[in-house]
Amino acid sequence: MSDVSDVEDSFAWKKRKKTTRASGRKRRSVRGDCTIPPHPVKHILSSFSLSNPVSKRAVHEYVESQTRGERVQHAEKVKSEHLAGHEYDCWDVHTQRDRYWVITSPSNLYSQRFFPSLDFTLSFHIGVSQRIMALQRGAPNAAQKSRLAPVWRRWEQAAESFDTAEEAEEFQAVGMKCRQCLIHLGRMLAKPEMVPVGQEAPQRDNFLRWAELIANAVAPGESNDRIRGHLKAIAKSAWDLAAWLTHANGAKRSDAAFVLNATHQVVEGFGGAVIRLESESPEQCPQCGSRNLDVGYNPELIPRPYVTECEECGWQSREQR
């Protein structure tokens, strides 16, 4: 049998419910008068969330550039996932018209009306990104692609020839294109001041000699001894491999793949060393001490085309100039 107090509580709750209904007020409540609060205003949500200010600014700019007249009212990073060497950041973004998922590397936005599940959207995004990267292989990052655009274009042409090659002669042609890619790398990076005083400058197409001089210039000093030696070693190895493949009568797909990858390693290695030297990027952020720095290259920025940005606090090198 129920306790008297329980019966009284039941009568009291029913009476309150009847009174509320009669008053015509739409009040959402539960037993005990615990009112469910309304949704917060979107533009104040950011004051109550923690996020990376640099990434947040980039997401704001990206969404507003991709939508027509929409303004971001709130952006919040909800998860990150590392897969196959890539970091995918997932953002929940509100505008005055819609709500989106923004997933990075490469960035894309998805309306939550059509993609309600973040996990499904992330899987879809990774699949599409992998297919795009397979078609656009080449430079490891935007800075290298801009700084050495003609060289990477030649490497991509060699890769396209590799994809369609079937016969030995076609695989030999891949070796010839890799050789031309290396020669063009030397031409782009070579400077007269790299030649030691009293020595004669090598011929323009003498890649091996220029590679040694370039390595000495972009990785100077005792602290860079290992890097300098590595650059010279991979340059000679890739050059010899490309020359061998060009004249290999029984060239196979696996041979061409080996040469293509070796050439990629040389362009990426020299490109990284050149950007490291030319950008004069600090090892640590002078503002917060973070080593999470990103270097960008834009030839339209005069007189210095490089910008170093701290991914943690937002410091930029151009702000100090």
Tab-separated table of C-alpha atoms in Angstrom:
chain	number	residue	atom	x	y	z
A	1	MET	CA	0.000	0.000	0.000
A	2	SER	CA	1.355	3.440	-0.906
A	3	ASP	CA	2.543	5.763	1.795
A	4	VAL	CA	0.273	8.766	2.581
A	5	SER	CA	3.048	11.236	1.682
A	6	ASP	CA	3.399	9.647	-1.762
A	7	VAL	CA	-0.333	10.032	-2.381
A	8	GLU	CA	-0.195	13.686	-1.282
A	9	ASP	CA	2.779	14.353	-3.561
A	10	SER	CA	0.903	12.788	-6.460
A	11	PHE	CA	-2.164	14.981	-5.869
A	12	ALA	CA	0.032	18.083	-5.580
A	13	TRP	CA	1.873	17.284	-8.848
A	14	LYS	CA	-1.399	16.742	-10.720
A	15	LYS	CA	-2.767	20.017	-9.371
A	16	ARG	CA	0.329	21.939	-10.550
A	17	LYS	CA	0.120	20.298	-13.974
A	18	LYS	CA	-3.577	21.222	-14.297
A	19	THR	CA	-2.907	24.818	-13.246
A	20	THR	CA	-0.057	25.189	-15.752
A	21	ARG	CA	-2.170	23.798	-18.585
A	22	ALA	CA	-5.055	26.144	-17.727
A	23	SER	CA	-2.802	29.195	-17.737
A	24	GLY	CA	-1.887	28.513	-21.361
A	25	ARG	CA	1.845	28.988	-20.740
A	26	LYS	CA	4.149	26.648	-22.700
A	27	ARG	CA	6.509	25.753	-19.928
A	28	ARG	CA	8.660	22.654	-20.186
A	29	SER	CA	9.172	21.281	-16.713
A	30	VAL	CA	9.661	18.063	-14.817
A	31	ARG	CA	8.707	17.044	-11.312
A	32	GLY	CA	10.442	19.352	-8.893
A	33	ASP	CA	10.186	22.491	-11.093
A	34	CYS	CA	13.513	21.788	-12.931
A	35	THR	CA	13.022	23.978	-16.017
A	36	ILE	CA	14.920	22.998	-19.188
A	37	PRO	CA	16.813	26.117	-20.344
A	38	PRO	CA	16.415	27.421	-23.910
A	39	HIS	CA	19.165	27.047	-26.542
A	40	PRO	CA	21.945	29.628	-26.036
A	41	VAL	CA	22.379	32.370	-28.601
A	42	LYS	CA	24.902	31.157	-31.206
A	43	HIS	CA	27.174	34.204	-31.213
A	44	ILE	CA	27.906	33.849	-27.469
A	45	LEU	CA	28.777	30.142	-27.598
A	46	SER	CA	32.434	30.871	-28.367
A	47	SER	CA	32.846	32.622	-25.003
A	48	PHE	CA	32.126	29.318	-23.250
A	49	SER	CA	34.291	26.975	-25.389
A	50	LEU	CA	38.013	26.277	-25.681
A	51	SER	CA	39.604	26.162	-29.135
A	52	ASN	CA	42.746	26.869	-31.107
A	53	PRO	CA	42.492	30.561	-32.122
A	54	VAL	CA	44.565	30.120	-35.291
A	55	SER	CA	42.594	27.164	-36.592
A	56	LYS	CA	39.356	28.854	-35.580
A	57	ARG	CA	40.195	31.969	-37.584
A	58	ALA	CA	41.086	29.842	-40.606
A	59	VAL	CA	37.804	27.916	-40.337
A	60	HIS	CA	35.832	31.185	-40.122
A	61	GLU	CA	37.506	32.538	-43.249
A	62	TYR	CA	37.103	29.254	-45.127
A	63	VAL	CA	33.386	28.848	-44.417
A	64	GLU	CA	32.568	32.462	-45.275
A	65	SER	CA	34.533	32.173	-48.518
A	66	GLN	CA	32.677	29.010	-49.527
A	67	THR	CA	29.145	30.139	-48.644
A	68	ARG	CA	27.129	32.979	-50.164
A	69	GLY	CA	26.574	35.782	-47.709
A	70	GLU	CA	26.684	33.561	-44.623
A	71	ARG	CA	28.489	34.715	-41.497
A	72	VAL	CA	29.952	32.353	-38.940
A	73	GLN	CA	28.331	32.770	-35.542
A	74	HIS	CA	30.048	29.904	-33.762
A	75	ALA	CA	32.829	27.410	-34.562
A	76	GLU	CA	33.993	24.666	-32.234
A	77	LYS	CA	36.485	21.839	-32.814
A	78	VAL	CA	34.824	18.632	-31.668
A	79	LYS	CA	37.416	15.972	-32.516
A	80	SER	CA	40.699	15.203	-34.274
A	81	GLU	CA	41.738	11.931	-35.865
A	82	HIS	CA	45.207	10.923	-37.068
A	83	LEU	CA	45.267	8.475	-39.957
A	84	ALA	CA	47.988	7.458	-42.413
A	85	GLY	CA	50.171	10.444	-41.564
A	86	HIS	CA	47.379	13.004	-41.834
A	87	GLU	CA	45.608	14.935	-39.091
A	88	TYR	CA	41.885	15.486	-39.656
A	89	ASP	CA	40.282	18.196	-37.477
A	90	CYS	CA	36.487	18.189	-37.280
A	91	TRP	CA	34.652	21.445	-36.587
A	92	ASP	CA	31.005	22.140	-35.781
A	93	VAL	CA	30.196	25.484	-37.434
A	94	HIS	CA	27.004	27.554	-37.090
A	95	THR	CA	25.998	30.366	-39.424
A	96	GLN	CA	22.829	32.452	-39.508
A	97	ARG	CA	21.414	30.103	-42.169
A	98	ASP	CA	22.883	26.645	-41.712
A	99	ARG	CA	25.068	24.370	-39.638
A	100	TYR	CA	28.116	22.620	-41.086
A	101	TRP	CA	30.808	20.076	-40.398
A	102	VAL	CA	34.196	21.403	-41.521
A	103	ILE	CA	36.900	18.746	-41.839
A	104	THR	CA	40.479	19.733	-42.616
A	105	SER	CA	43.485	18.486	-44.596
A	106	PRO	CA	42.222	19.204	-47.208
A	107	SER	CA	39.407	21.395	-45.899
A	108	ASN	CA	35.833	20.809	-46.955
A	109	LEU	CA	32.446	21.667	-45.484
A	110	TYR	CA	29.315	19.526	-45.287
A	111	SER	CA	25.828	20.716	-44.410
A	112	GLN	CA	24.525	18.895	-41.360
A	113	ARG	CA	21.102	18.737	-43.004
A	114	PHE	CA	22.525	16.183	-45.448
A	115	PHE	CA	25.356	14.803	-43.290
A	116	PRO	CA	23.896	14.505	-39.770
A	117	SER	CA	26.478	11.951	-38.550
A	118	LEU	CA	30.010	13.261	-37.965
A	119	ASP	CA	31.569	9.785	-37.987
A	120	PHE	CA	29.978	8.988	-41.349
A	121	THR	CA	31.034	12.386	-42.714
A	122	LEU	CA	34.628	11.886	-41.564
A	123	SER	CA	34.781	8.469	-43.249
A	124	PHE	CA	33.350	9.971	-46.441
A	125	HIS	CA	35.831	12.890	-46.290
A	126	ILE	CA	38.852	10.616	-45.785
A	127	GLY	CA	37.825	8.452	-48.718
A	128	VAL	CA	37.408	11.431	-51.040
A	129	SER	CA	40.659	13.012	-49.796
A	130	GLN	CA	42.643	9.846	-50.441
A	131	ARG	CA	41.324	9.658	-53.996
A	132	ILE	CA	42.136	13.326	-54.623
A	133	MET	CA	45.649	12.965	-53.197
A	134	ALA	CA	46.240	9.934	-55.392
A	135	LEU	CA	45.427	12.082	-58.423
A	136	GLN	CA	47.346	15.125	-57.174
A	137	ARG	CA	50.482	13.498	-55.782
A	138	GLY	CA	53.630	15.534	-55.859
A	139	ALA	CA	54.736	18.325	-53.545
A	140	PRO	CA	54.433	17.419	-49.842
A	141	ASN	CA	52.986	20.826	-48.916
A	142	ALA	CA	51.759	24.117	-50.379
A	143	ALA	CA	55.013	25.974	-49.640
A	144	GLN	CA	57.080	23.509	-51.672
A	145	LYS	CA	54.559	23.446	-54.489
A	146	SER	CA	54.760	27.241	-54.777
A	147	ARG	CA	58.521	27.582	-54.311
A	148	LEU	CA	59.440	24.805	-56.768
A	149	ALA	CA	56.359	24.783	-59.008
A	150	PRO	CA	58.169	24.063	-62.340
A	151	VAL	CA	60.152	21.217	-60.782
A	152	TRP	CA	57.126	19.556	-59.197
A	153	ARG	CA	55.227	19.913	-62.469
A	154	ARG	CA	57.945	17.902	-64.211
A	155	TRP	CA	57.835	15.247	-61.512
A	156	GLU	CA	54.040	14.998	-61.891
A	157	GLN	CA	54.481	14.544	-65.653
A	158	ALA	CA	56.872	11.670	-64.946
A	159	ALA	CA	54.292	10.170	-62.580
A	160	GLU	CA	51.565	10.464	-65.214
A	161	SER	CA	53.804	8.673	-67.727
A	162	PHE	CA	54.414	5.947	-65.149
A	163	ASP	CA	50.652	5.453	-64.639
A	164	THR	CA	50.010	4.797	-68.326
A	165	ALA	CA	53.247	2.944	-69.177
A	166	GLU	CA	53.069	-0.701	-70.253
A	167	GLU	CA	56.158	-1.432	-72.330
A	168	ALA	CA	59.872	-1.227	-71.488
A	169	GLU	CA	60.367	1.831	-73.704
A	170	GLU	CA	57.640	3.672	-71.815
A	171	PHE	CA	59.262	2.873	-68.478
A	172	GLN	CA	62.562	4.128	-69.903
A	173	ALA	CA	60.809	7.388	-70.730
A	174	VAL	CA	59.921	7.747	-67.033
A	175	GLY	CA	63.652	7.636	-66.252
A	176	MET	CA	64.344	10.326	-68.837
A	177	LYS	CA	61.647	12.601	-67.365
A	178	CYS	CA	62.995	12.073	-63.855
A	179	ARG	CA	66.411	13.052	-65.122
A	180	GLN	CA	65.017	16.256	-66.609
A	181	CYS	CA	63.251	16.963	-63.321
A	182	LEU	CA	66.546	16.756	-61.439
A	183	ILE	CA	68.312	18.961	-63.976
A	184	HIS	CA	65.592	21.589	-63.621
A	185	LEU	CA	65.900	21.403	-59.830
A	186	GLY	CA	69.572	22.251	-60.142
A	187	ARG	CA	68.849	25.127	-62.510
A	188	MET	CA	66.233	26.625	-60.168
A	189	LEU	CA	68.363	26.502	-57.029
A	190	ALA	CA	71.808	27.208	-58.465
A	191	LYS	CA	73.308	30.648	-57.775
A	192	PRO	CA	76.685	32.072	-58.834
A	193	GLU	CA	77.612	32.888	-55.223
A	194	MET	CA	77.455	29.177	-54.362
A	195	VAL	CA	80.615	28.541	-56.365
A	196	PRO	CA	83.749	28.819	-54.173
A	197	VAL	CA	86.129	31.623	-54.989
A	198	GLY	CA	88.712	30.574	-57.535
A	199	GLN	CA	86.634	27.727	-58.946
A	200	GLU	CA	84.828	27.649	-62.264
A	201	ALA	CA	81.032	27.356	-62.221
A	202	PRO	CA	79.722	23.971	-63.471
A	203	GLN	CA	77.721	23.734	-66.653
A	204	ARG	CA	73.990	24.362	-66.184
A	205	ASP	CA	73.078	20.706	-66.761
A	206	ASN	CA	75.775	19.279	-64.490
A	207	PHE	CA	73.289	18.277	-61.807
A	208	LEU	CA	75.668	16.281	-59.624
A	209	ARG	CA	78.170	19.106	-59.238
A	210	TRP	CA	75.452	21.692	-58.677
A	211	ALA	CA	73.760	19.411	-56.153
A	212	GLU	CA	76.945	19.404	-54.067
A	213	LEU	CA	77.234	23.188	-54.190
A	214	ILE	CA	73.546	23.682	-53.406
A	215	ALA	CA	73.739	21.250	-50.468
A	216	ASN	CA	76.724	23.172	-49.079
A	217	ALA	CA	74.746	26.417	-49.341
A	218	VAL	CA	71.365	25.328	-47.976
A	219	ALA	CA	72.747	23.196	-45.153
A	220	PRO	CA	75.865	25.077	-43.991
A	221	GLY	CA	77.898	24.616	-40.844
A	222	GLU	CA	78.891	21.745	-38.609
A	223	SER	CA	75.396	21.384	-37.133
A	224	ASN	CA	74.007	20.557	-40.587
A	225	ASP	CA	76.711	18.078	-41.491
A	226	ARG	CA	74.327	15.086	-41.479
A	227	ILE	CA	71.696	16.883	-43.538
A	228	ARG	CA	74.281	18.082	-46.044
A	229	GLY	CA	75.693	14.583	-46.460
A	230	HIS	CA	72.219	13.115	-46.885
A	231	LEU	CA	71.302	15.596	-49.614
A	232	LYS	CA	74.451	14.832	-51.581
A	233	ALA	CA	73.969	11.070	-51.217
A	234	ILE	CA	70.346	10.964	-52.378
A	235	ALA	CA	71.104	13.345	-55.253
A	236	LYS	CA	73.832	11.049	-56.613
A	237	SER	CA	71.770	7.919	-56.061
A	238	ALA	CA	68.659	9.288	-57.817
A	239	TRP	CA	70.716	10.650	-60.707
A	240	ASP	CA	72.459	7.299	-61.258
A	241	LEU	CA	69.138	5.441	-61.036
A	242	ALA	CA	67.459	7.750	-63.556
A	243	ALA	CA	70.392	7.335	-65.980
A	244	TRP	CA	70.262	3.553	-65.560
A	245	LEU	CA	66.501	3.353	-66.162
A	246	THR	CA	66.758	5.547	-69.269
A	247	HIS	CA	69.009	2.928	-70.900
A	248	ALA	CA	67.540	-0.245	-69.338
A	249	ASN	CA	66.248	-2.358	-72.240
A	250	GLY	CA	64.254	-4.655	-69.966
A	251	ALA	CA	62.816	-1.920	-67.740
A	252	LYS	CA	59.841	-2.981	-65.611
A	253	ARG	CA	57.148	-1.125	-63.705
A	254	SER	CA	58.884	-1.803	-60.394
A	255	ASP	CA	62.110	-0.259	-61.762
A	256	ALA	CA	60.302	2.901	-62.838
A	257	ALA	CA	58.503	3.140	-59.487
A	258	PHE	CA	61.823	2.971	-57.661
A	259	VAL	CA	63.316	5.790	-59.749
A	260	LEU	CA	60.165	7.909	-59.468
A	261	ASN	CA	60.205	7.632	-55.659
A	262	ALA	CA	63.946	8.369	-55.485
A	263	THR	CA	63.471	11.520	-57.561
A	264	HIS	CA	60.604	12.623	-55.327
A	265	GLN	CA	62.831	12.210	-52.272
A	266	VAL	CA	65.508	14.444	-53.794
A	267	VAL	CA	63.131	17.265	-54.763
A	268	GLU	CA	61.388	17.111	-51.380
A	269	GLY	CA	64.692	17.027	-49.463
A	270	PHE	CA	66.305	19.938	-51.293
A	271	GLY	CA	63.041	21.896	-51.291
A	272	GLY	CA	62.656	21.508	-47.535
A	273	ALA	CA	66.243	22.569	-46.889
A	274	VAL	CA	65.907	25.621	-49.147
A	275	ILE	CA	62.684	26.773	-47.470
A	276	ARG	CA	64.214	26.219	-44.045
A	277	LEU	CA	67.146	28.482	-44.960
A	278	GLU	CA	65.310	31.169	-46.934
A	279	SER	CA	62.376	31.566	-44.539
A	280	GLU	CA	64.635	32.169	-41.533
A	281	SER	CA	61.899	30.571	-39.471
A	282	PRO	CA	62.691	30.284	-35.747
A	283	GLU	CA	62.832	26.870	-34.097
A	284	GLN	CA	60.309	28.006	-31.496
A	285	CYS	CA	57.550	30.578	-31.379
A	286	PRO	CA	58.981	33.742	-29.770
A	287	GLN	CA	55.605	34.443	-28.203
A	288	CYS	CA	54.546	31.135	-26.622
A	289	GLY	CA	57.581	28.874	-27.106
A	290	SER	CA	55.720	26.272	-29.185
A	291	ARG	CA	57.553	24.325	-31.880
A	292	ASN	CA	54.318	23.821	-33.819
A	293	LEU	CA	55.184	26.302	-36.577
A	294	ASP	CA	53.942	26.365	-40.155
A	295	VAL	CA	55.868	28.062	-42.970
A	296	GLY	CA	53.996	29.435	-45.969
A	297	TYR	CA	55.336	30.759	-49.274
A	298	ASN	CA	53.682	33.374	-51.473
A	299	PRO	CA	55.781	34.996	-54.243
A	300	GLU	CA	53.450	38.020	-54.235
A	301	LEU	CA	54.626	39.016	-50.754
A	302	ILE	CA	57.440	41.504	-51.311
A	303	PRO	CA	60.237	41.691	-50.312
A	304	ARG	CA	59.950	38.495	-48.225
A	305	PRO	CA	57.648	35.784	-49.618
A	306	TYR	CA	57.698	33.641	-46.462
A	307	VAL	CA	55.312	33.777	-43.510
A	308	THR	CA	55.826	31.692	-40.378
A	309	GLU	CA	52.754	31.141	-38.227
A	310	CYS	CA	52.458	29.516	-34.817
A	311	GLU	CA	49.632	26.979	-34.824
A	312	GLU	CA	49.153	27.401	-31.082
A	313	CYS	CA	48.966	31.154	-30.376
A	314	GLY	CA	48.629	32.726	-33.835
A	315	TRP	CA	51.950	34.623	-33.899
A	316	GLN	CA	53.080	35.500	-37.431
A	317	SER	CA	56.542	36.464	-38.567
A	318	ARG	CA	55.257	39.267	-40.834
A	319	GLU	CA	53.756	40.978	-37.824
A	320	GLN	CA	57.299	41.593	-36.599
A	321	ARG	CA	58.518	43.254	-39.812
